[in-house]
Coordinates of C-alpha atoms in Angstrom, one line a residue:
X40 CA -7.6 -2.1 -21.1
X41 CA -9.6 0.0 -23.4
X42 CA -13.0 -1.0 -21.4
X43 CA -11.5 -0.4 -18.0
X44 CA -10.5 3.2 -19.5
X45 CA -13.9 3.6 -20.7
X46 CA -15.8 2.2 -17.4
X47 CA -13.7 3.5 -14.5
X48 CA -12.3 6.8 -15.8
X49 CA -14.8 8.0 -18.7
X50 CA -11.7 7.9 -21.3
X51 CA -11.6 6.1 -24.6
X52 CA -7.7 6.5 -24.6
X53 CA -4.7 6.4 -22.3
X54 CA -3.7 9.5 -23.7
X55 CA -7.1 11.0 -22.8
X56 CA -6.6 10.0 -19.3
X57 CA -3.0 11.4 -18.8
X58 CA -4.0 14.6 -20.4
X59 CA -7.0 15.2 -17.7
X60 CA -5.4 14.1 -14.8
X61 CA -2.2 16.2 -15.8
X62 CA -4.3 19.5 -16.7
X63 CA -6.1 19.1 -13.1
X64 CA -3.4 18.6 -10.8
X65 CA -0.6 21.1 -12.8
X66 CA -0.1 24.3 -11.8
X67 CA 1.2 26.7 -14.3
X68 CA 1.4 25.2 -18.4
X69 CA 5.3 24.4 -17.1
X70 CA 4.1 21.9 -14.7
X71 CA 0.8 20.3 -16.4
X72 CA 3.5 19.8 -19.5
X73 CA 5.7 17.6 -17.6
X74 CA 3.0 15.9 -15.4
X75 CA 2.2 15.1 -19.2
X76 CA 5.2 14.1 -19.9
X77 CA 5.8 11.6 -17.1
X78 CA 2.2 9.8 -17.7
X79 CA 2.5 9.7 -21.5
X80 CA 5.8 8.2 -21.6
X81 CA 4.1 5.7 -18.6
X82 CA 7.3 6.8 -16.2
X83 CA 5.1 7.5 -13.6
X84 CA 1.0 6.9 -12.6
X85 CA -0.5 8.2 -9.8
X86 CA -2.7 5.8 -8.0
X87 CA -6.8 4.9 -8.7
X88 CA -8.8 7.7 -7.1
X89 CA -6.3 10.4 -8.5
X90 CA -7.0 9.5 -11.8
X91 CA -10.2 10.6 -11.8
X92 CA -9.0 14.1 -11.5
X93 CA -11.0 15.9 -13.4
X94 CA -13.4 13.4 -14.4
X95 CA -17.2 14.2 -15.1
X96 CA -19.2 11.4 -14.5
X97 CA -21.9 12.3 -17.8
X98 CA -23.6 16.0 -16.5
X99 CA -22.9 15.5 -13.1
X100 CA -20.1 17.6 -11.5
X101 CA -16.9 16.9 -11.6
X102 CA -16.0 13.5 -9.7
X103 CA -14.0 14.4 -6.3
X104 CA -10.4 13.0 -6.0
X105 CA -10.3 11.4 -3.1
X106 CA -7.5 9.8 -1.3
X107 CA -6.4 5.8 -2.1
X108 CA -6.9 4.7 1.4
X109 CA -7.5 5.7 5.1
X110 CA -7.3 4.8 8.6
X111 CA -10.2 5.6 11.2
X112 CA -9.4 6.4 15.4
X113 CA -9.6 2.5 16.8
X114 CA -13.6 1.5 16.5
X115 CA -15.4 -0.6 19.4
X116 CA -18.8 -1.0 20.6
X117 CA -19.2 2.7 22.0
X118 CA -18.3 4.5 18.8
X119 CA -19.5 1.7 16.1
X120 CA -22.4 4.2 15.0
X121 CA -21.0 7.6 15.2
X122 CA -17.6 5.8 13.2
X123 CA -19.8 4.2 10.7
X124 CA -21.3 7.0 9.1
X125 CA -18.2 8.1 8.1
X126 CA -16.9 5.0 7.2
X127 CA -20.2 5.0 4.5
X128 CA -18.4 8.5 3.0
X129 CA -15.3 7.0 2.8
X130 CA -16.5 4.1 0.8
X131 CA -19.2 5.6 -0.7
X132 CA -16.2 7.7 -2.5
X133 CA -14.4 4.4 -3.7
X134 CA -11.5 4.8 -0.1
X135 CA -10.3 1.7 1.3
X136 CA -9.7 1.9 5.4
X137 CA -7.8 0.3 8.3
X138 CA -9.3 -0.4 11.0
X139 CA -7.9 -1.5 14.5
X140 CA -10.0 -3.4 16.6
X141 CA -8.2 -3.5 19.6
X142 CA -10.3 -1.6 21.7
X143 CA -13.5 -3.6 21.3
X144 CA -14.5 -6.1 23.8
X145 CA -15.5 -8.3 21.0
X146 CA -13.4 -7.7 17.8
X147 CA -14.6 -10.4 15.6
X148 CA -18.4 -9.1 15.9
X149 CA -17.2 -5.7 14.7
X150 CA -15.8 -7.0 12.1
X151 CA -18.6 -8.7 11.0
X152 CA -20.8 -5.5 11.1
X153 CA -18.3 -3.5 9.2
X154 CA -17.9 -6.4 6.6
X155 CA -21.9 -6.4 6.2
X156 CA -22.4 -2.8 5.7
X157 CA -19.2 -2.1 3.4
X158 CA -20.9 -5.3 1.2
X159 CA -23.9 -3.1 0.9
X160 CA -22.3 -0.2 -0.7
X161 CA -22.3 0.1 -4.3
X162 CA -20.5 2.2 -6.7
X163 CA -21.9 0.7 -10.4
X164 CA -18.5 0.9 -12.8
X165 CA -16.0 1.4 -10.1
X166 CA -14.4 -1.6 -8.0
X167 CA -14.9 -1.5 -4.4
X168 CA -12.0 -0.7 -2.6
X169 CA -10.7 -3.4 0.7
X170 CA -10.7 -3.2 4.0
X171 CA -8.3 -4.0 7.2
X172 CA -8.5 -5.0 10.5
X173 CA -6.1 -5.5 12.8
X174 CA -6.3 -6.7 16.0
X175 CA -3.3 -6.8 18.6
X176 CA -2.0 -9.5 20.0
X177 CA -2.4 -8.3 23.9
X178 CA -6.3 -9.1 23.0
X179 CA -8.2 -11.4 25.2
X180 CA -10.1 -12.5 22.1
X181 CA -7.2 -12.9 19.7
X182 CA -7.8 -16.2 19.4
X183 CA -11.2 -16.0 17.7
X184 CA -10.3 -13.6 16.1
X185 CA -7.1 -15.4 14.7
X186 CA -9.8 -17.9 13.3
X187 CA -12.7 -15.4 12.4
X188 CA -11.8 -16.0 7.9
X189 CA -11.5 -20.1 8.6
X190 CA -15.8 -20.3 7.1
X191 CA -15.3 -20.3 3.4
X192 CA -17.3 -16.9 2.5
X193 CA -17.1 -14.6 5.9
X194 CA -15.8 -11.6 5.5
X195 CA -14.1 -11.9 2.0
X196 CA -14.0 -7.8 2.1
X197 CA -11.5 -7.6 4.6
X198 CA -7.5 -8.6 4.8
X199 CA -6.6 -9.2 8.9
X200 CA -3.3 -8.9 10.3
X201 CA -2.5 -10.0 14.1
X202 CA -0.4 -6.6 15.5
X203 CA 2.3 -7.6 17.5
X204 CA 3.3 -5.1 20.0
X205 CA 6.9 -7.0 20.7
X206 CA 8.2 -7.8 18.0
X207 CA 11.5 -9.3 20.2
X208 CA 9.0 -11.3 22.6
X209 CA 5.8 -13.3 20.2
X210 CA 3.8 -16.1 22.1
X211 CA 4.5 -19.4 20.9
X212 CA 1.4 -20.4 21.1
X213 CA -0.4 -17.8 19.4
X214 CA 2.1 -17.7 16.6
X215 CA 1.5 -21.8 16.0
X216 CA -2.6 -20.9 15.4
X217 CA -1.7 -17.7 13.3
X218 CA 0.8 -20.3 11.0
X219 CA -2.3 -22.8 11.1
X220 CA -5.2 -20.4 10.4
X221 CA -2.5 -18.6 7.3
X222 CA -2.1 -22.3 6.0
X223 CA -6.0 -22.5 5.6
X224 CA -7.1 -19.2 4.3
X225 CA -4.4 -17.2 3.7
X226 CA -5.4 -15.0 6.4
X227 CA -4.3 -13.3 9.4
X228 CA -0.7 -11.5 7.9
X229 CA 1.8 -10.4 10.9
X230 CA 1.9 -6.6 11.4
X231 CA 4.9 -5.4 13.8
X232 CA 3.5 -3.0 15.7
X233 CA 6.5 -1.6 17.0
X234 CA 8.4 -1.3 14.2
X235 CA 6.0 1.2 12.5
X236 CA 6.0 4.5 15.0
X237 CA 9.4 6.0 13.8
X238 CA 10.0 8.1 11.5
X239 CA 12.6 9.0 9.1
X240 CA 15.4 11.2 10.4
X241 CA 13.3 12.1 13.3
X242 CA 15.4 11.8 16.6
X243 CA 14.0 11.4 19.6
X244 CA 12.6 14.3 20.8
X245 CA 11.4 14.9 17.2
X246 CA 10.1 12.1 17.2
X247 CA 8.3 12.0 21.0
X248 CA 6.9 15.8 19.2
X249 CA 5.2 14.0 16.6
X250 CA 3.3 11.4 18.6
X251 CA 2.1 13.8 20.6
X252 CA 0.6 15.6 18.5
X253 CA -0.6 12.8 15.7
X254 CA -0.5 9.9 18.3
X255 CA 0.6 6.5 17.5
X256 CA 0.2 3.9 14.8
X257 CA -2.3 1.4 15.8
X258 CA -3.5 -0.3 12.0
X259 CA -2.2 -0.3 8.0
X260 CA -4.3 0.3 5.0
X261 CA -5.4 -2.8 2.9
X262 CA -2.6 -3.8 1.5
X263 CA -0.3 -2.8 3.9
X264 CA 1.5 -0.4 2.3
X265 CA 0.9 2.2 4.9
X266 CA 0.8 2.6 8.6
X267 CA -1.2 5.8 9.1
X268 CA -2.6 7.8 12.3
X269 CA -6.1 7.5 13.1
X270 CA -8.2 10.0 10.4
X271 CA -4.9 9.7 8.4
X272 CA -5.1 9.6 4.5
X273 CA -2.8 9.2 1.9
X274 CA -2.4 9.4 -2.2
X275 CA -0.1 7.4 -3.6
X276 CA 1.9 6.9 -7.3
X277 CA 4.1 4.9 -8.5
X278 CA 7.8 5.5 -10.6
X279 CA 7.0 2.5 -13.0
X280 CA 11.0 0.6 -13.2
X281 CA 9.4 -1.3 -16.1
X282 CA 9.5 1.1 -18.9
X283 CA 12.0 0.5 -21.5
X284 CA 13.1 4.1 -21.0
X285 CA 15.0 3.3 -18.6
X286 CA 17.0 0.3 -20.2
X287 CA 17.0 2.2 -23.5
X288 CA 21.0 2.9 -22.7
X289 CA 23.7 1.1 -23.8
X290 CA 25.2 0.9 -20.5
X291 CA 22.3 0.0 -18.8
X292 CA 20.0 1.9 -16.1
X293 CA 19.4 5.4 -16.5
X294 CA 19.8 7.1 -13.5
X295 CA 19.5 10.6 -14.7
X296 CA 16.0 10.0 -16.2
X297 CA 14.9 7.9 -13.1
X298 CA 16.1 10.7 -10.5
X299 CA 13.9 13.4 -12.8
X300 CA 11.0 10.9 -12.7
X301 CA 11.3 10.4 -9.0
X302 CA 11.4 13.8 -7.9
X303 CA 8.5 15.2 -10.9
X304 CA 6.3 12.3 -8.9
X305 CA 6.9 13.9 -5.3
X306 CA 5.9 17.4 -6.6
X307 CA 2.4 15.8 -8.1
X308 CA 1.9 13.9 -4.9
X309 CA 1.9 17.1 -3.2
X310 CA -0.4 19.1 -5.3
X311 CA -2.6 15.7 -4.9
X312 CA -2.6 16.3 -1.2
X313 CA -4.3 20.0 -1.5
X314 CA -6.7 18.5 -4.1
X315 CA -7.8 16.1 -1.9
X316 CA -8.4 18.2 1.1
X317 CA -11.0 20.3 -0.8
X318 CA -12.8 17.3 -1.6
X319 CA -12.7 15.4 1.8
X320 CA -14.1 18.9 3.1
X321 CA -16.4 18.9 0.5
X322 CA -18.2 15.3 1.8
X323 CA -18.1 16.3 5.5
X324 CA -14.6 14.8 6.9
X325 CA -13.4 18.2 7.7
X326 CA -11.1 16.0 10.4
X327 CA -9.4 14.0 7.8
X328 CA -8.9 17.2 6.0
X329 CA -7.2 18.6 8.6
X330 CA -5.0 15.9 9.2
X331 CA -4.1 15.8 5.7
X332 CA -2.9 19.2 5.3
X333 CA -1.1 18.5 9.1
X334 CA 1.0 15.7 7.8
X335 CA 1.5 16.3 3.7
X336 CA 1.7 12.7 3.7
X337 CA 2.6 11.0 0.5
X338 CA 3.4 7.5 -0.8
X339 CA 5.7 7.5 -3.8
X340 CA 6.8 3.8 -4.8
X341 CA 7.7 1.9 -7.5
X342 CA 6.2 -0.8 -9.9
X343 CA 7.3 -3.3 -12.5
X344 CA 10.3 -4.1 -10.7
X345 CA 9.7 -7.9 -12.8
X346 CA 9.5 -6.2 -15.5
X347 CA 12.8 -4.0 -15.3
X348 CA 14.6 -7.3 -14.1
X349 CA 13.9 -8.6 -17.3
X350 CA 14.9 -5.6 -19.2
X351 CA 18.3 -6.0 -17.2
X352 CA 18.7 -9.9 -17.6
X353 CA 18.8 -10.8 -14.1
X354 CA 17.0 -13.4 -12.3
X355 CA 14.8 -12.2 -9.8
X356 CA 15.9 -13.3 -6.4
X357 CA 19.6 -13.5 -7.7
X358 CA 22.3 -11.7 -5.9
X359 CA 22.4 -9.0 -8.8
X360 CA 18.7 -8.8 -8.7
X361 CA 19.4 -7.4 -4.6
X362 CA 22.3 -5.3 -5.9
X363 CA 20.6 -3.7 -8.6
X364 CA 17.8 -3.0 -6.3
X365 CA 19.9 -1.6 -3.7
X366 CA 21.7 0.9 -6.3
X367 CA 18.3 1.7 -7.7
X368 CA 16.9 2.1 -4.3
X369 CA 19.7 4.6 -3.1
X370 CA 18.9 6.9 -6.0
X371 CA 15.2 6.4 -5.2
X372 CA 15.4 7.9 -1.6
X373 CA 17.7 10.3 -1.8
X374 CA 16.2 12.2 -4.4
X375 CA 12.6 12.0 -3.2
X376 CA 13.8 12.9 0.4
X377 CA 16.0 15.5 -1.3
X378 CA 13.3 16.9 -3.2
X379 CA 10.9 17.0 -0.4
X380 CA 13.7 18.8 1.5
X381 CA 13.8 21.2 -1.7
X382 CA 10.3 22.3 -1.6
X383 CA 9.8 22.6 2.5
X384 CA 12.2 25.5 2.1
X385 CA 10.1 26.5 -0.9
X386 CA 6.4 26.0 0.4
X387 CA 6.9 25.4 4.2
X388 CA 7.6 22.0 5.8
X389 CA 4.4 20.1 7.0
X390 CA 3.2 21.8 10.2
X391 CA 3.4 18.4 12.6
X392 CA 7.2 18.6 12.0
X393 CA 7.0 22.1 12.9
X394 CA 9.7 22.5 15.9
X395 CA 11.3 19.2 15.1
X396 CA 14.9 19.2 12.8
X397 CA 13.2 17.9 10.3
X398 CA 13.2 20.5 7.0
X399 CA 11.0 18.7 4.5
X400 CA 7.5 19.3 3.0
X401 CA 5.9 15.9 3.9
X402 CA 6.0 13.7 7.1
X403 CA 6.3 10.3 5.1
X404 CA 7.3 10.2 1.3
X405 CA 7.3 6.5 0.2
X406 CA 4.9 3.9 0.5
X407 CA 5.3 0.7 -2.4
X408 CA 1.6 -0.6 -3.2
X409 CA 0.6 -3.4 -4.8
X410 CA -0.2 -1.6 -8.5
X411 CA -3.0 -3.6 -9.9
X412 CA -4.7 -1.6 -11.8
X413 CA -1.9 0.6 -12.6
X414 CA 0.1 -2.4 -14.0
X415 CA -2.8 -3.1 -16.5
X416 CA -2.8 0.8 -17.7
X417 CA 2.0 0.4 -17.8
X418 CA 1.0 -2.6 -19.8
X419 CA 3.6 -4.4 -17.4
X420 CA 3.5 -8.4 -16.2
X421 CA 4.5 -7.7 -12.7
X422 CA 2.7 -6.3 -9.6
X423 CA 4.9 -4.0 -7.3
X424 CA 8.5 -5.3 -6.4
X425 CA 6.9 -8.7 -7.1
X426 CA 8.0 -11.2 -9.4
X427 CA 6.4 -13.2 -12.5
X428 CA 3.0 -15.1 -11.5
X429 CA 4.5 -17.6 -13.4
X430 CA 8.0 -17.4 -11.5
X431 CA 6.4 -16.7 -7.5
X432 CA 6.3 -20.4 -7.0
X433 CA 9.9 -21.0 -7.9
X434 CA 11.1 -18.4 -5.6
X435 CA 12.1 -19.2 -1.9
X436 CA 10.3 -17.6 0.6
X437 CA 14.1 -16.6 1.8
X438 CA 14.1 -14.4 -1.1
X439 CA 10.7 -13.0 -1.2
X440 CA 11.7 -11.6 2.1
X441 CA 15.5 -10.8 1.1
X442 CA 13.9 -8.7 -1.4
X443 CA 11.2 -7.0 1.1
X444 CA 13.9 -6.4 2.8
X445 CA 16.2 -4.8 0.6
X446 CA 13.9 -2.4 -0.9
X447 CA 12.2 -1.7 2.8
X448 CA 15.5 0.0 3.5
X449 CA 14.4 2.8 0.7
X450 CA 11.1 3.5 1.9
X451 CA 9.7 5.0 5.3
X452 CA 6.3 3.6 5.4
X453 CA 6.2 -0.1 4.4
X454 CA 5.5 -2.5 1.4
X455 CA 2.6 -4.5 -0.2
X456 CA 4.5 -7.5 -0.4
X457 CA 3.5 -11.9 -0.8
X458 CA 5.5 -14.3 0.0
X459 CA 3.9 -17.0 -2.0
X460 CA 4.5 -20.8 -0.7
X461 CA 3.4 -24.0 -2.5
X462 CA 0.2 -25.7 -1.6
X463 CA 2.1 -28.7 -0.1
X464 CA 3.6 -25.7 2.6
X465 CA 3.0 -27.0 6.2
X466 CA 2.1 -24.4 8.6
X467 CA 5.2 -25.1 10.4
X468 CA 7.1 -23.5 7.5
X469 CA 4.9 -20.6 7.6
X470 CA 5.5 -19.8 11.1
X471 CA 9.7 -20.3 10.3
X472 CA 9.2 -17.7 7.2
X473 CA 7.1 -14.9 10.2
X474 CA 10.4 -16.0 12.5
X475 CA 12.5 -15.1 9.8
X476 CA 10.7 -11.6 9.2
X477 CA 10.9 -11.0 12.5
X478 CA 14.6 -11.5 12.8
X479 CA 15.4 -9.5 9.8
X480 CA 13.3 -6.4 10.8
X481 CA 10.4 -6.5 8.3
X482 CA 7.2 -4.1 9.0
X483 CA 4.9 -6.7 8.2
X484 CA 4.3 -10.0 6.3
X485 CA 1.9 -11.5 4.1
X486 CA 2.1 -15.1 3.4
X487 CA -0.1 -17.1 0.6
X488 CA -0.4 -20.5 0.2
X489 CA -1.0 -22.1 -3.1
X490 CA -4.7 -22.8 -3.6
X491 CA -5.8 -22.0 -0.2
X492 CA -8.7 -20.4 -1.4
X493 CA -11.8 -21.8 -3.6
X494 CA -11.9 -18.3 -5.8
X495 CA -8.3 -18.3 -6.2
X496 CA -8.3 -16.3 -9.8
X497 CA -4.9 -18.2 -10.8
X498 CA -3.2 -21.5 -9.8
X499 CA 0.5 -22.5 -10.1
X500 CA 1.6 -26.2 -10.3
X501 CA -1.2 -27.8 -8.0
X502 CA -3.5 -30.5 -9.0
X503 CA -7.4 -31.2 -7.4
X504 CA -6.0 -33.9 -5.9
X505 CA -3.1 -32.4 -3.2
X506 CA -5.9 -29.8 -2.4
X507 CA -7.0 -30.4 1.0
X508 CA -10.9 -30.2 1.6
X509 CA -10.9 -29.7 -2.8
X510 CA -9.9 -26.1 -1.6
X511 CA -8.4 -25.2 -5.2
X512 CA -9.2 -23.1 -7.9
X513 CA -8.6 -24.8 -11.7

């Protein structure tokens, strides 16, 4: 950990870190004192580029905070060069984006162009963020594009997900190649299109307001964590569930430190999102600024849920495991949704809700990430709401998605979620897990079979042998 501190946020200790990014984005002493608080004691961390808040990169200025992830207007052949300068900003400035591909006559030759310039950018210490594409399912071409990941090396800088528009009516056909082409590569995931353009508490009128002024969701961010409108941004933290602070009681979960944690994260989130306007102003997307400051989106989530079912002695995928995540997830959104409530009386409600009967600061609140890097910095084993590596393959895919689905009913965006399958999966049991989703109101799935790629970092239980075509890591 102490090199990644050292390489990617120009710290020698975590301490360091928490006390810049807390002095940055506080307020008033009151407020960069609890930021403190919440980071030192590792109950909450806001996402990679927020961390760099305040950051100076040796006597250059101060490095920009710039949102985790974007989504661009829908990209085809007639606005591929105006939309790729700014899609050089974005990840010039370390953002991943989502793209949706459905408006161009040939989607899989986009991608390739966007794949081959986003390899090209470089950023020295810092990782380079992914990519989406999404394609939907009404597409002439979504065949080929369906198949465009099945060559070993194309496009290894982009996630694809087929949008389905009708999530009540998906063609057979197309659904037996997706569950073939996932088998191979891992690749496309299943995005419900239709599923993703409410929003929490709106009504309809409220919510037939808001679309016309934002428009519609058309694509997801990398990991799928967040449906945004095109030249929508987001930051994003985490409560991280895995700190023994919360277990530290004799009677088990503390809900009173957990519903301070929780609302402390909404309140830096928001300061994040007037940060980061400056600084996407400050590199030319004046639009994405805009928008920004129009929606006061946010994505709080949660991380080391593994972890905290440890901490708790229950077996992840049991039926305590869904209770206790249904009691923790009732706290969860009720105090961010009553906090945001708290401060649009405060500060104003976002302005797209402006006319609507919705009384809170921020369009969206929630958004549950996959925590990579954060996980490394909590000093936690698991990702997200995942489980164990070691335990993913001894979990049904039935309660991968229970578990989606449990916590998907505490958050208004959606959820970086796997459902890992063994490498002896057939595709036919793929497409029964996306029939399942579908039936059980999921946003979107991403399924992984064992081995199914050649850099696959780990392996669980497979030998060279089962691989089919030696595709296997080991």
């Amino acid at each position: 950990m102490d090199e990644i501190l050292k390489s990617r946020y120009k710290c020698s200790s975590y301490g360091e870190l928490a006390q810049r990014v807390s002095h940055t984005v506080g307020r008033t002493i009151k407020e960069k004192e609890f930021y403190l608080e919440l980071m030192n004691k590792k109950l909450f961390c806001p996402a990679g580029n927020t961390l760099l808040a305040g950051c100076v990169d040796g006597e250059e200025a101060e490095i920009l905070v710039t949102p985790n992830c974007s989504v661009l207007e829908p990209i085809n052949e007639e606005n591929y060069d105006s939309l790729i300068k700014r899609c050089k900003v974005l990840w010039t400035n370390r953002v991943g984006i989502g793209f949706d591909l459905s408006t161009a006559k040939d989607p899989v030759s986009i991608l390739k162009k966007l794949s081959m310039v986003n390899s090209g950018i470089k950023l020295g210490h810092r990782p380079q963020r992914g990519n989406m594409a999404v394609c939907k399912d009404t597409h002439p071409k979504i065949d080929e594009f369906i198949l465009c990941k099945q060559s070993e090396n194309d496009l290894y800088n982009f996630n694809i997900s087929v949008g389905i528009t009708d999530s009540s009516n998906v063609d057979e056909e197309m659904l037996n190649l997706m569950s073939k082409a996932s088998w191979g590569k891992g690749d496309p995931g299943i995005l419900f299109l239709d599923r993703l353009q409410g929003v929490s508490g709106a009504n309809e009128n409220d919510l037939q307001l808001i679309h016309s002024r934002i428009g519609k969701v058309n694509t997801v961010v990398p990991c799928g964590e967040l449906p945004l409108y095109a030249d929508g941004v987001c930051t994003l933290g985490s409560v991280n569930l895995g700190s023994k602070l919360f277990w530290s009681r004799e009677d088990g979960f503390d809900e009173v430190l957990f519903e301070k944690v929780v609302r402390g994260g909404v309140r830096f989130l928001d300061r994040v999102v007037d940060i980061m306007a400056g600084s996407l102003s400050e590199v030319g997307l004046e639009s994405m600024a805009e928008n920004n400051l129009y929606s006061r989106r946010i994505g709080l989530g949660i991380m080391g849920w593994a972890d905290a079912l440890n901490h708790a002695g229950i077996q992840y995928g049991s039926e305590e495991s869904y209770a206790l995540a249904h009691r923790i997830g009732t706290i969860f959104k009720n105090a961010s949704n009553g906090e945001s409530n708290i401060m649009g009386r405060q500060y104003g409600r976002a302005p797209v809700l402006e006319g609507t009967t919705l009384t809170r600061r921020h369009l969206m609140i929630h958004a549950f990430p996959p925590t990579g890097g954060l996980t490394l910095l909590m000093g936690n084993k698991g990702y997200g709401i995942e489980p164990f590596f070691s335990d993913a393959a001894d979990i049904t895919p039935h309660e991968h998605l229970k578990m989606q689905s449990v916590w998907q009913h505490y958050n208004d965006s959606s959820i970086s979620k796997t459902v890992n399958m063994s490498n002896k999966t057939t595709p036919n049991e793929i497409k029964s897990v996306w029939k399942a989703a579908m039936s059980i109101n999921l946003k979107s799935v991403t399924i992984y079979r064992d081995g199914s790629h050649l850099d696959q970092p780990l392996t669980v239980g497979i030998n060279k042998q089962d691989c089919p075509r030696g595709v296997c890591s080991l």
